[in-house]
Amino acid sequence: MKYQVSQQAAAEVQAACIVVTIDQSGKLSDAAAVIDQASDGFLSKRYEAGDIKGKTAETLLLPGVSGIAAARVLLVGSGKETPNTTNAIKILNAVAAATSKYEGSVALALSELASEALPESWWAEQTAIAYAHASYKFTETKAKPEEEPKQAEAVIWLGGDVDTAFLKGSAIGEGINFAKELGNMPPNICTPTWLAEQAISLTADSALETMILDQEKLAELGAGAFYSVAKGSSEPGKIIVMQYKGTDASEAPHMILGKGITFDTGGISLKPGLKMDEMKYDMCGAASVFGTVKALLALKPKINVLAMVTSAENMPAGHASKPGDVVTSLSGKTIEILNTDAEGRLVLCDALTYGIDNYKPASIVDIATLTGACMAALGEVNSGLFTQDEDMAEQLQTAAKYSNDKVWRLPLEDDYQELLDSNFADMANIGGPLAGATTAACFLSRFTEGTPWAHLDIAGTAWKGGAAKGATGRPVSLLVNYLLNK
Ligand code: BES
Ligand code: MN
Ligand code: ZN
């Protein structure tokens, strides 16, 4: 999709469709009023006839409006008051869904909706993300259609100079779509080896260096926690290390680390069968890291980023770990595995140690579909944010607000640590039935001492169930904004 900026009048712009707005009191935007005048009051008549009420994201398509250069007018409701973040994104998604298939270009007269809180550049950025969303469909494992689906060629923004915002939004949109694609891939294709291949493909860009650590090498290094999960599968586990180099090598990188369990059966602590297929999404933390790398490569910010993925399949097998096993992590700390279904923290802890020891990162964010408890607490709206570092919390909350890729801070106090006590090892891998999302974060915190660190539990936000089942691409938008603010 191309993005252009123009100052043409709304009635004169040549396009397959022009998009203008009306609010819930029936007030047309200035651009809509121009079209109304040129068409002998056609838009006001539609409002008076009750065809549209002006509710947030309501749409009315009007083809062949006389006196207008564009082939169609899409009238969109802007709601009661100046749209807030959530409503703005609803409006843009409705606009993109309605117009993205038109052959030719789509003109958007939306700049009047901008406010101090949501400036025009923010609207433009979100517009590009909305069009990326609208263009995404998972087709990889379906029979190929004879014709490629149509897509609009260009979006023409009627307003100020927002070119850089479009570049940023397009990069984030592509990153999100990449994350969705990886998340949606079936687990017989999307294995740790396949994820490693994705990382190698991204290395075509010289700003990225990739290194793959395989399971045997990791066992040799002493990554016993990672190995205890990976060894139960005949698909070999991998830790994938991608270094994005945007500035001087002397500058410490910011580390992001994604959980990449390509399928989580629970292992010997086997999960119930219902909806077990959804455990293919247990690599969505990894997918968000890949999506973020993709966006970084498009935007080339002057920062260094250490992007890591820790990937394995969690299977029951003769050579799988058992409840009661004690393993030694890469840090030297021992772990009693009381439940093999708490595997995410086991693969993450060794990757955290590896990253810290070898690359001395300035900060770390890990992203993981870690606990059902977090999903129960926050649903599909907010990702869980855990950190004891107030700066990290602030930075992530700021980026989350800006991108509408929301987070909610949950406790990570030392008082919870004792729930991980074990009689047989330095810690257990589960903390019992209470505060499950927090005890998982407490476990990880023991492997990040000395480095500013935050944990995002995306179990509820990384995919949707039901009819619209699929990966969401979250929290790519949050991560990209967080890193760009560095
Ligand atoms: N991948 C799951 C967490 C999960 C569950 C994500 C449901 C999304 C939906 C994780 O590996 C897991 O199994 N966690 C256990 C931990 C428990 C054994 C302490 C859980 O949440 O039940
Ligand atoms: Mn599990
Ligand atoms: Zn899992």
Coordinates of C-alpha atoms and ligand atoms in Angstrom, one line a residue:
M1 CA 0.0 0.0 0.0
K2 CA 1.2 3.5 -0.9
Y3 CA 0.5 6.5 1.3
Q4 CA 0.2 10.0 -0.1
V5 CA -0.6 13.4 1.4
S6 CA -2.7 15.9 -0.5
Q7 CA -4.4 19.3 0.2
Q8 CA -7.0 18.9 -2.5
A9 CA -10.6 19.8 -1.6
A10 CA -12.8 16.8 -0.6
A11 CA -15.2 17.2 -3.5
E12 CA -12.4 17.3 -6.1
V13 CA -10.1 14.5 -5.2
Q14 CA -10.2 11.6 -7.7
A15 CA -10.5 8.3 -5.9
A16 CA -12.4 5.1 -5.7
C17 CA -13.8 6.3 -2.4
I18 CA -13.6 9.4 -0.2
V19 CA -14.1 9.0 3.5
V20 CA -15.7 11.8 5.6
T21 CA -17.3 11.9 9.0
I22 CA -20.4 12.9 10.8
D23 CA -20.8 13.1 14.6
Q24 CA -23.7 11.9 16.8
S25 CA -25.4 15.2 16.9
G26 CA -25.6 15.1 13.1
K27 CA -22.8 17.6 12.5
L28 CA -20.9 17.0 9.3
S29 CA -17.1 17.5 9.4
D30 CA -15.9 20.5 7.3
A31 CA -14.8 18.1 4.6
A32 CA -18.2 16.3 4.7
A33 CA -20.0 19.7 4.5
V34 CA -18.0 20.5 1.3
I35 CA -19.3 17.3 -0.2
D36 CA -22.8 17.9 1.1
Q37 CA -22.8 21.3 -0.6
A38 CA -21.4 20.0 -3.9
S39 CA -24.1 17.3 -4.0
D40 CA -27.1 19.4 -3.2
G41 CA -27.3 18.3 0.5
F42 CA -27.1 14.6 -0.2
L43 CA -25.3 13.7 3.0
S44 CA -27.6 15.7 5.3
K45 CA -30.6 14.1 3.6
R46 CA -29.3 10.7 4.4
Y47 CA -28.8 11.7 8.1
E48 CA -32.3 13.2 8.2
A49 CA -33.7 10.0 6.7
G50 CA -32.1 8.1 9.6
D51 CA -29.7 6.1 7.4
I52 CA -26.8 6.9 9.8
K53 CA -26.8 8.2 13.4
G54 CA -23.2 9.2 13.6
K55 CA -22.3 6.6 16.3
T56 CA -18.7 5.7 16.6
A57 CA -17.5 3.6 13.6
E58 CA -20.9 3.4 12.0
T59 CA -20.6 3.5 8.2
L60 CA -22.8 4.4 5.3
L61 CA -21.6 3.8 1.8
L62 CA -22.9 6.1 -0.9
P63 CA -21.9 5.3 -4.4
G64 CA -22.2 7.7 -7.3
V65 CA -22.9 10.9 -5.4
S66 CA -23.4 13.7 -8.0
G67 CA -21.1 16.6 -8.1
I68 CA -18.2 14.6 -6.5
A69 CA -15.0 13.5 -8.2
A70 CA -14.7 10.3 -6.1
A71 CA -16.7 7.3 -7.2
R72 CA -18.1 6.7 -3.7
V73 CA -18.5 8.5 -0.4
L74 CA -18.1 6.6 2.8
L75 CA -19.8 8.5 5.6
V76 CA -18.4 7.4 9.0
G77 CA -19.7 8.1 12.5
S78 CA -17.3 9.9 14.8
G79 CA -19.4 9.5 17.9
K80 CA -20.5 11.9 20.7
E81 CA -17.2 13.7 21.3
T82 CA -13.7 13.9 20.0
P83 CA -12.7 10.2 19.7
N84 CA -10.4 8.7 22.4
T85 CA -7.8 6.1 21.6
T86 CA -10.1 3.1 21.6
N87 CA -12.8 4.8 19.5
A88 CA -10.3 6.3 17.1
I89 CA -9.0 2.8 16.4
K90 CA -12.5 1.5 16.0
I91 CA -13.2 4.2 13.4
L92 CA -10.0 3.5 11.5
N93 CA -10.6 -0.3 11.5
A94 CA -14.1 0.2 10.2
V95 CA -12.8 2.6 7.5
A96 CA -10.0 0.2 6.5
A97 CA -12.4 -2.9 6.5
A98 CA -14.9 -1.0 4.2
T99 CA -12.4 0.5 1.7
S100 CA -9.3 -1.7 1.5
K101 CA -10.6 -3.8 -1.4
Y102 CA -11.4 -0.9 -3.7
E103 CA -9.4 -0.8 -6.9
G104 CA -7.6 2.5 -7.1
S105 CA -7.1 4.9 -4.3
V106 CA -9.0 5.8 -1.1
A107 CA -9.0 9.4 0.1
L108 CA -9.4 10.0 3.8
A109 CA -10.7 13.3 5.2
L110 CA -10.1 12.4 8.8
S111 CA -7.6 15.1 9.9
E112 CA -10.3 17.1 11.6
L113 CA -10.7 14.3 14.2
A114 CA -7.2 15.0 15.5
S115 CA -6.9 16.5 18.9
E116 CA -4.1 17.5 21.3
A117 CA -4.2 14.0 22.8
L118 CA -4.3 12.3 19.4
P119 CA -2.4 14.5 16.9
E120 CA -2.7 14.0 13.1
S121 CA 0.5 12.0 13.0
W122 CA -1.0 9.5 15.5
W123 CA -4.0 9.2 13.3
A124 CA -1.9 8.6 10.2
E125 CA 0.2 6.0 12.0
Q126 CA -2.9 4.1 13.2
T127 CA -4.4 4.4 9.7
A128 CA -1.5 2.4 8.3
I129 CA -1.8 -0.2 11.0
A130 CA -5.6 -0.4 10.4
Y131 CA -5.0 -1.0 6.6
A132 CA -2.4 -3.7 7.4
H133 CA -4.9 -5.4 9.7
A134 CA -7.6 -5.3 7.0
S135 CA -5.2 -6.8 4.5
Y136 CA -4.3 -9.8 6.6
K137 CA -5.8 -13.2 6.0
F138 CA -4.3 -16.5 6.8
T139 CA -4.1 -18.5 3.6
E140 CA -0.8 -20.4 3.9
T141 CA -2.4 -23.9 4.5
K142 CA -5.5 -23.4 2.4
A143 CA -5.8 -24.3 -1.3
K144 CA -4.6 -21.2 -3.3
P145 CA -7.4 -19.1 -4.9
E146 CA -7.1 -18.5 -8.6
E147 CA -7.0 -14.8 -8.3
E148 CA -5.1 -12.7 -5.7
P149 CA -7.6 -10.8 -3.6
K150 CA -7.9 -7.1 -4.6
Q151 CA -6.3 -4.4 -2.6
A152 CA -6.5 -0.6 -2.8
E153 CA -3.3 0.9 -4.4
A154 CA -3.0 4.0 -2.4
V155 CA -4.4 5.9 0.6
I156 CA -4.5 9.6 0.1
W157 CA -4.5 11.6 3.4
L158 CA -6.2 15.0 3.1
G159 CA -4.3 17.1 5.6
G160 CA -0.8 18.0 6.9
D161 CA 2.5 16.3 6.2
V162 CA 2.3 12.9 7.9
D163 CA 4.7 10.9 5.7
T164 CA 7.0 9.7 8.5
A165 CA 3.9 8.6 10.5
F166 CA 2.8 6.5 7.6
L167 CA 6.3 4.9 7.4
K168 CA 6.2 4.0 11.0
G169 CA 2.6 2.7 10.9
S170 CA 3.3 0.6 7.9
A171 CA 6.4 -0.9 9.5
I172 CA 4.4 -1.7 12.7
G173 CA 1.5 -3.1 10.6
E174 CA 3.9 -5.4 8.7
G175 CA 5.5 -6.5 12.0
I176 CA 2.0 -7.3 13.4
N177 CA 1.1 -9.3 10.4
F178 CA 4.3 -11.2 10.5
A179 CA 3.6 -12.1 14.1
K180 CA 0.1 -13.1 13.3
E181 CA 1.3 -15.3 10.5
L182 CA 3.8 -17.1 12.7
G183 CA 1.3 -17.5 15.4
N184 CA -1.4 -18.9 13.1
M185 CA 0.9 -21.5 11.5
P186 CA 0.1 -25.1 12.5
P187 CA 2.4 -26.7 15.0
N188 CA 3.5 -29.4 12.6
I189 CA 5.1 -26.7 10.4
C190 CA 6.0 -24.1 13.0
T191 CA 8.6 -26.0 15.0
P192 CA 11.7 -24.6 16.7
T193 CA 13.7 -25.4 13.6
W194 CA 11.2 -23.6 11.4
L195 CA 11.4 -20.5 13.7
A196 CA 15.1 -20.6 13.5
E197 CA 14.8 -20.5 9.7
Q198 CA 12.6 -17.4 10.0
A199 CA 15.4 -15.7 11.9
I200 CA 17.9 -16.7 9.2
S201 CA 15.7 -15.3 6.5
L202 CA 15.5 -12.0 8.3
T203 CA 19.3 -11.9 8.3
A204 CA 19.2 -11.0 4.6
D205 CA 19.3 -7.5 6.0
S206 CA 22.9 -6.6 7.1
A207 CA 21.7 -4.8 10.2
L208 CA 20.8 -8.1 11.7
E209 CA 23.1 -10.9 12.9
T210 CA 21.6 -14.2 13.8
M211 CA 23.0 -17.1 15.9
I212 CA 21.2 -20.4 16.6
L213 CA 22.0 -22.4 19.7
D214 CA 20.8 -25.9 19.4
Q215 CA 19.6 -28.3 22.1
E216 CA 22.8 -30.3 22.4
K217 CA 25.0 -27.2 22.6
L218 CA 22.7 -25.8 25.3
A219 CA 22.8 -29.0 27.3
E220 CA 26.6 -28.9 27.1
L221 CA 26.6 -25.3 28.3
G222 CA 24.6 -26.4 31.3
A223 CA 21.2 -25.0 30.4
G224 CA 19.5 -27.8 32.3
A225 CA 16.1 -26.0 32.7
F226 CA 15.8 -25.3 28.9
Y227 CA 16.9 -28.9 28.2
S228 CA 14.5 -30.4 30.7
V229 CA 11.6 -29.2 28.4
A230 CA 13.2 -29.6 25.0
K231 CA 14.4 -33.2 25.6
G232 CA 10.8 -34.6 25.7
S233 CA 10.3 -33.9 22.1
S234 CA 11.7 -35.3 18.9
E235 CA 11.7 -31.7 17.5
P236 CA 15.0 -30.3 18.7
G237 CA 14.7 -27.1 20.8
K238 CA 16.6 -23.9 19.9
I239 CA 17.5 -20.6 21.4
I240 CA 17.6 -18.0 18.6
V241 CA 19.7 -14.9 19.1
M242 CA 19.1 -11.9 16.7
Q243 CA 21.3 -8.9 17.1
Y244 CA 19.9 -5.7 15.6
K245 CA 22.8 -3.3 15.2
G246 CA 21.6 0.3 14.7
T247 CA 24.3 2.2 16.6
D248 CA 27.8 1.9 18.0
A249 CA 28.8 -1.5 19.2
S250 CA 29.9 0.0 22.5
E251 CA 26.3 0.8 23.4
A252 CA 24.6 -1.9 25.4
P253 CA 21.6 -3.5 23.7
H254 CA 18.1 -3.5 24.9
M255 CA 17.0 -7.2 25.1
I256 CA 13.6 -8.6 24.2
L257 CA 13.0 -12.3 24.8
G258 CA 10.0 -14.3 23.6
K259 CA 8.6 -17.6 24.8
G260 CA 8.5 -19.9 21.8
I261 CA 6.8 -23.1 22.9
T262 CA 5.6 -24.3 19.5
F263 CA 3.2 -26.7 21.1
D264 CA 2.4 -27.1 24.8
T265 CA 0.8 -30.4 25.6
G266 CA 1.7 -29.8 29.3
G267 CA 4.2 -32.7 29.1
I268 CA 3.7 -35.5 31.6
S269 CA 1.5 -33.1 33.6
L270 CA -0.8 -33.4 30.5
K271 CA -3.3 -30.8 29.7
P272 CA -7.0 -31.7 29.2
G273 CA -8.0 -32.2 25.6
L274 CA -10.5 -29.4 25.2
K275 CA -9.1 -26.7 22.9
M276 CA -5.6 -28.1 23.2
D277 CA -5.1 -27.1 19.6
E278 CA -4.9 -23.5 20.9
M279 CA -1.6 -24.4 22.5
K280 CA 0.0 -23.8 19.1
Y281 CA -0.2 -20.2 20.1
D282 CA 2.3 -20.8 23.0
M283 CA 5.0 -19.3 20.7
C284 CA 3.3 -15.9 20.4
G285 CA 5.8 -14.2 22.6
A286 CA 8.4 -15.4 20.1
A287 CA 6.2 -14.2 17.2
S288 CA 6.0 -10.8 18.7
V289 CA 9.8 -10.7 18.9
F290 CA 10.0 -11.6 15.2
G291 CA 7.4 -9.0 14.3
T292 CA 9.3 -6.4 16.3
V293 CA 12.6 -7.2 14.5
K294 CA 10.8 -6.9 11.2
A295 CA 9.6 -3.4 12.1
L296 CA 13.0 -2.4 13.3
L297 CA 14.6 -3.5 10.0
A298 CA 12.1 -1.3 8.2
L299 CA 12.7 1.7 10.4
K300 CA 16.4 1.4 11.2
P301 CA 16.4 3.3 14.5
K302 CA 19.8 4.1 16.0
I303 CA 19.7 1.7 18.9
N304 CA 21.0 -1.8 19.5
V305 CA 18.5 -4.6 20.2
L306 CA 19.2 -8.1 21.4
A307 CA 16.1 -10.0 20.2
M308 CA 16.0 -13.6 21.6
V309 CA 13.6 -16.5 21.2
T310 CA 13.6 -19.5 23.4
S311 CA 11.9 -22.3 21.5
A312 CA 10.9 -25.9 22.2
E313 CA 8.0 -28.3 22.1
N314 CA 6.5 -29.5 25.4
M315 CA 5.7 -33.2 24.9
P316 CA 5.0 -36.2 27.1
A317 CA 7.5 -39.0 26.2
G318 CA 9.7 -41.7 27.7
H319 CA 12.5 -39.2 27.8
A320 CA 10.4 -36.3 29.0
S321 CA 10.9 -34.7 32.5
K322 CA 8.7 -35.9 35.3
P323 CA 7.1 -34.1 38.3
G324 CA 9.7 -34.4 41.0
D325 CA 12.8 -34.1 38.7
V326 CA 15.4 -31.6 39.9
V327 CA 17.4 -29.8 37.2
T328 CA 20.3 -27.3 37.3
S329 CA 19.7 -24.1 35.3
L330 CA 22.4 -22.3 33.4
S331 CA 22.7 -19.9 36.4
G332 CA 23.6 -22.8 38.6
K333 CA 20.4 -22.6 40.6
T334 CA 18.5 -25.8 40.9
I335 CA 14.8 -26.2 40.2
E336 CA 12.4 -28.9 41.3
I337 CA 9.9 -29.5 38.5
L338 CA 6.6 -30.0 40.3
N339 CA 4.5 -29.5 37.2
T340 CA 5.9 -30.1 33.7
D341 CA 3.1 -27.8 32.3
A342 CA 5.0 -24.8 33.9
E343 CA 7.5 -25.1 31.1
G344 CA 7.6 -21.5 29.9
R345 CA 9.5 -20.2 32.8
L346 CA 12.0 -23.1 32.4
V347 CA 12.9 -22.3 28.9
L348 CA 12.9 -18.5 29.7
C349 CA 15.2 -18.6 32.7
D350 CA 18.1 -20.1 30.9
A351 CA 17.7 -17.7 28.0
L352 CA 17.6 -14.8 30.4
T353 CA 20.9 -16.0 32.0
Y354 CA 22.4 -16.6 28.5
G355 CA 21.5 -13.1 27.3
I356 CA 22.7 -11.3 30.5
D357 CA 26.0 -13.2 30.7
N358 CA 26.9 -12.9 27.0
Y359 CA 25.6 -9.5 26.0
K360 CA 25.2 -7.4 29.2
P361 CA 21.9 -5.8 28.1
A362 CA 20.9 -2.4 29.4
S363 CA 17.4 -3.6 29.9
I364 CA 15.2 -6.7 29.4
V365 CA 11.6 -7.3 28.5
D366 CA 10.4 -10.9 28.2
I367 CA 7.1 -11.6 26.5
A368 CA 5.3 -14.9 27.2
T369 CA 2.0 -16.7 27.0
L370 CA 2.9 -17.7 30.5
T371 CA -0.1 -18.4 32.7
G372 CA -3.8 -19.1 32.5
A373 CA -4.0 -17.1 35.7
C374 CA -3.1 -13.9 33.9
M375 CA -5.7 -14.6 31.3
A376 CA -8.3 -15.2 34.0
A377 CA -7.4 -11.9 35.7
L378 CA -7.1 -9.6 32.7
G379 CA -9.0 -11.3 29.9
E380 CA -8.2 -10.4 26.3
V381 CA -7.9 -6.6 26.9
N382 CA -4.7 -6.1 28.9
S383 CA -1.4 -7.9 28.9
G384 CA 0.0 -8.4 32.4
L385 CA 3.0 -6.2 33.3
F386 CA 5.3 -7.2 36.1
T387 CA 8.4 -5.3 37.1
Q388 CA 10.0 -3.9 40.2
D389 CA 11.7 -1.2 38.1
E390 CA 9.6 2.0 38.1
D391 CA 11.3 3.4 34.9
M392 CA 10.6 0.2 33.0
A393 CA 7.0 0.3 34.2
E394 CA 6.7 3.9 33.1
Q395 CA 8.2 3.3 29.7
L396 CA 6.1 0.3 28.9
Q397 CA 2.9 2.0 30.2
T398 CA 3.6 5.0 28.0
A399 CA 4.1 3.0 24.9
A400 CA 1.1 0.9 25.7
K401 CA -1.2 3.9 26.0
Y402 CA 0.2 5.5 22.8
S403 CA -0.3 2.3 20.8
N404 CA -3.5 1.1 22.5
D405 CA -1.7 -2.2 23.0
K406 CA -2.7 -2.2 26.6
V407 CA -0.9 -3.4 29.7
W408 CA -2.1 -3.6 33.4
R409 CA 0.5 -3.8 36.1
L410 CA 0.2 -6.7 38.5
P411 CA 2.2 -7.2 41.7
L412 CA 5.7 -8.6 41.9
E413 CA 6.5 -8.1 45.5
D414 CA 9.1 -10.1 47.4
D415 CA 6.4 -11.3 49.8
Y416 CA 5.3 -13.8 47.1
Q417 CA 8.7 -15.3 46.6
E418 CA 8.4 -17.9 49.4
L419 CA 5.6 -19.6 47.5
L420 CA 8.3 -21.0 45.3
D421 CA 10.2 -22.7 48.2
S422 CA 11.2 -26.3 47.7
N423 CA 12.5 -28.9 50.2
F424 CA 14.6 -30.5 47.4
A425 CA 16.0 -27.7 45.2
D426 CA 16.7 -23.9 45.3
M427 CA 13.2 -23.3 44.1
A428 CA 10.1 -25.1 42.7
N429 CA 8.8 -24.3 39.2
I430 CA 5.3 -23.6 40.5
G431 CA 3.9 -21.7 43.4
G432 CA 0.6 -23.5 44.2
P433 CA -2.9 -22.4 43.4
L434 CA -2.7 -18.7 44.5
A435 CA -1.4 -15.7 42.5
G436 CA -0.3 -17.9 39.6
A437 CA 0.7 -15.1 37.3
T438 CA 2.7 -13.4 40.0
T439 CA 4.6 -16.5 41.1
A440 CA 5.5 -17.2 37.5
A441 CA 7.0 -13.7 37.3
C442 CA 8.7 -14.2 40.7
F443 CA 10.4 -17.3 39.3
L444 CA 11.7 -15.3 36.3
S445 CA 12.9 -12.4 38.5
R446 CA 15.4 -14.8 40.1
F447 CA 17.3 -14.9 36.8
T448 CA 17.4 -11.2 36.1
E449 CA 19.0 -9.7 39.2
G450 CA 21.1 -6.6 38.4
T451 CA 19.5 -5.8 35.1
P452 CA 16.3 -3.6 34.7
W453 CA 13.7 -6.1 33.7
A454 CA 10.0 -6.4 33.0
H455 CA 7.8 -9.3 32.1
L456 CA 4.7 -9.2 29.9
D457 CA 2.3 -12.1 30.3
I458 CA 0.3 -12.2 27.0
A459 CA -1.7 -15.4 27.6
G460 CA -4.9 -13.5 27.2
T461 CA -4.0 -11.0 24.5
A462 CA -1.9 -12.9 21.9
W463 CA -4.8 -14.6 20.3
K464 CA -8.5 -14.7 20.1
G465 CA -10.8 -17.8 20.3
G466 CA -14.2 -18.2 18.8
A467 CA -15.3 -17.3 15.3
A468 CA -12.4 -14.8 14.8
K469 CA -9.9 -17.4 16.1
G470 CA -6.4 -16.3 15.3
A471 CA -3.3 -14.6 16.5
T472 CA -3.6 -10.9 17.2
G473 CA 0.0 -9.8 16.6
R474 CA 0.2 -8.3 20.1
P475 CA 2.3 -6.8 21.6
V476 CA 4.3 -5.8 18.5
S477 CA 3.0 -2.3 18.5
L478 CA 3.8 -1.8 22.2
L479 CA 7.3 -3.2 21.8
V480 CA 8.2 -1.2 18.7
N481 CA 7.0 2.0 20.4
Y482 CA 8.9 1.1 23.6
L483 CA 12.1 0.5 21.7
L484 CA 11.8 3.6 19.5
N485 CA 11.4 5.7 22.6
K486 CA 14.8 4.5 23.8
Ligands
BES1 N1 1.1 -21.9 28.0 C1 0.5 -22.1 29.3 C2 -0.2 -20.9 29.7 C3 -1.5 -20.7 29.0 C4 -2.7 -21.4 29.4 C5 -1.6 -19.7 28.0 C6 -3.9 -21.1 28.7 C7 -2.8 -19.4 27.4 C8 -3.9 -20.1 27.8 C9 1.6 -22.4 30.3 O1 2.7 -23.1 29.9 C10 0.9 -23.2 31.4 O2 0.6 -24.3 31.1 N2 0.8 -22.6 32.6 C11 0.2 -23.3 33.6 C12 1.1 -23.0 34.9 C13 0.6 -23.9 36.0 C14 1.0 -25.3 35.8 C15 1.4 -23.4 37.3 C16 -1.2 -22.7 33.8 O3 -1.4 -21.5 33.7 O4 -2.1 -23.4 34.1
MN2 MN 2.4 -25.2 29.9
ZN3 ZN 3.1 -23.0 27.9

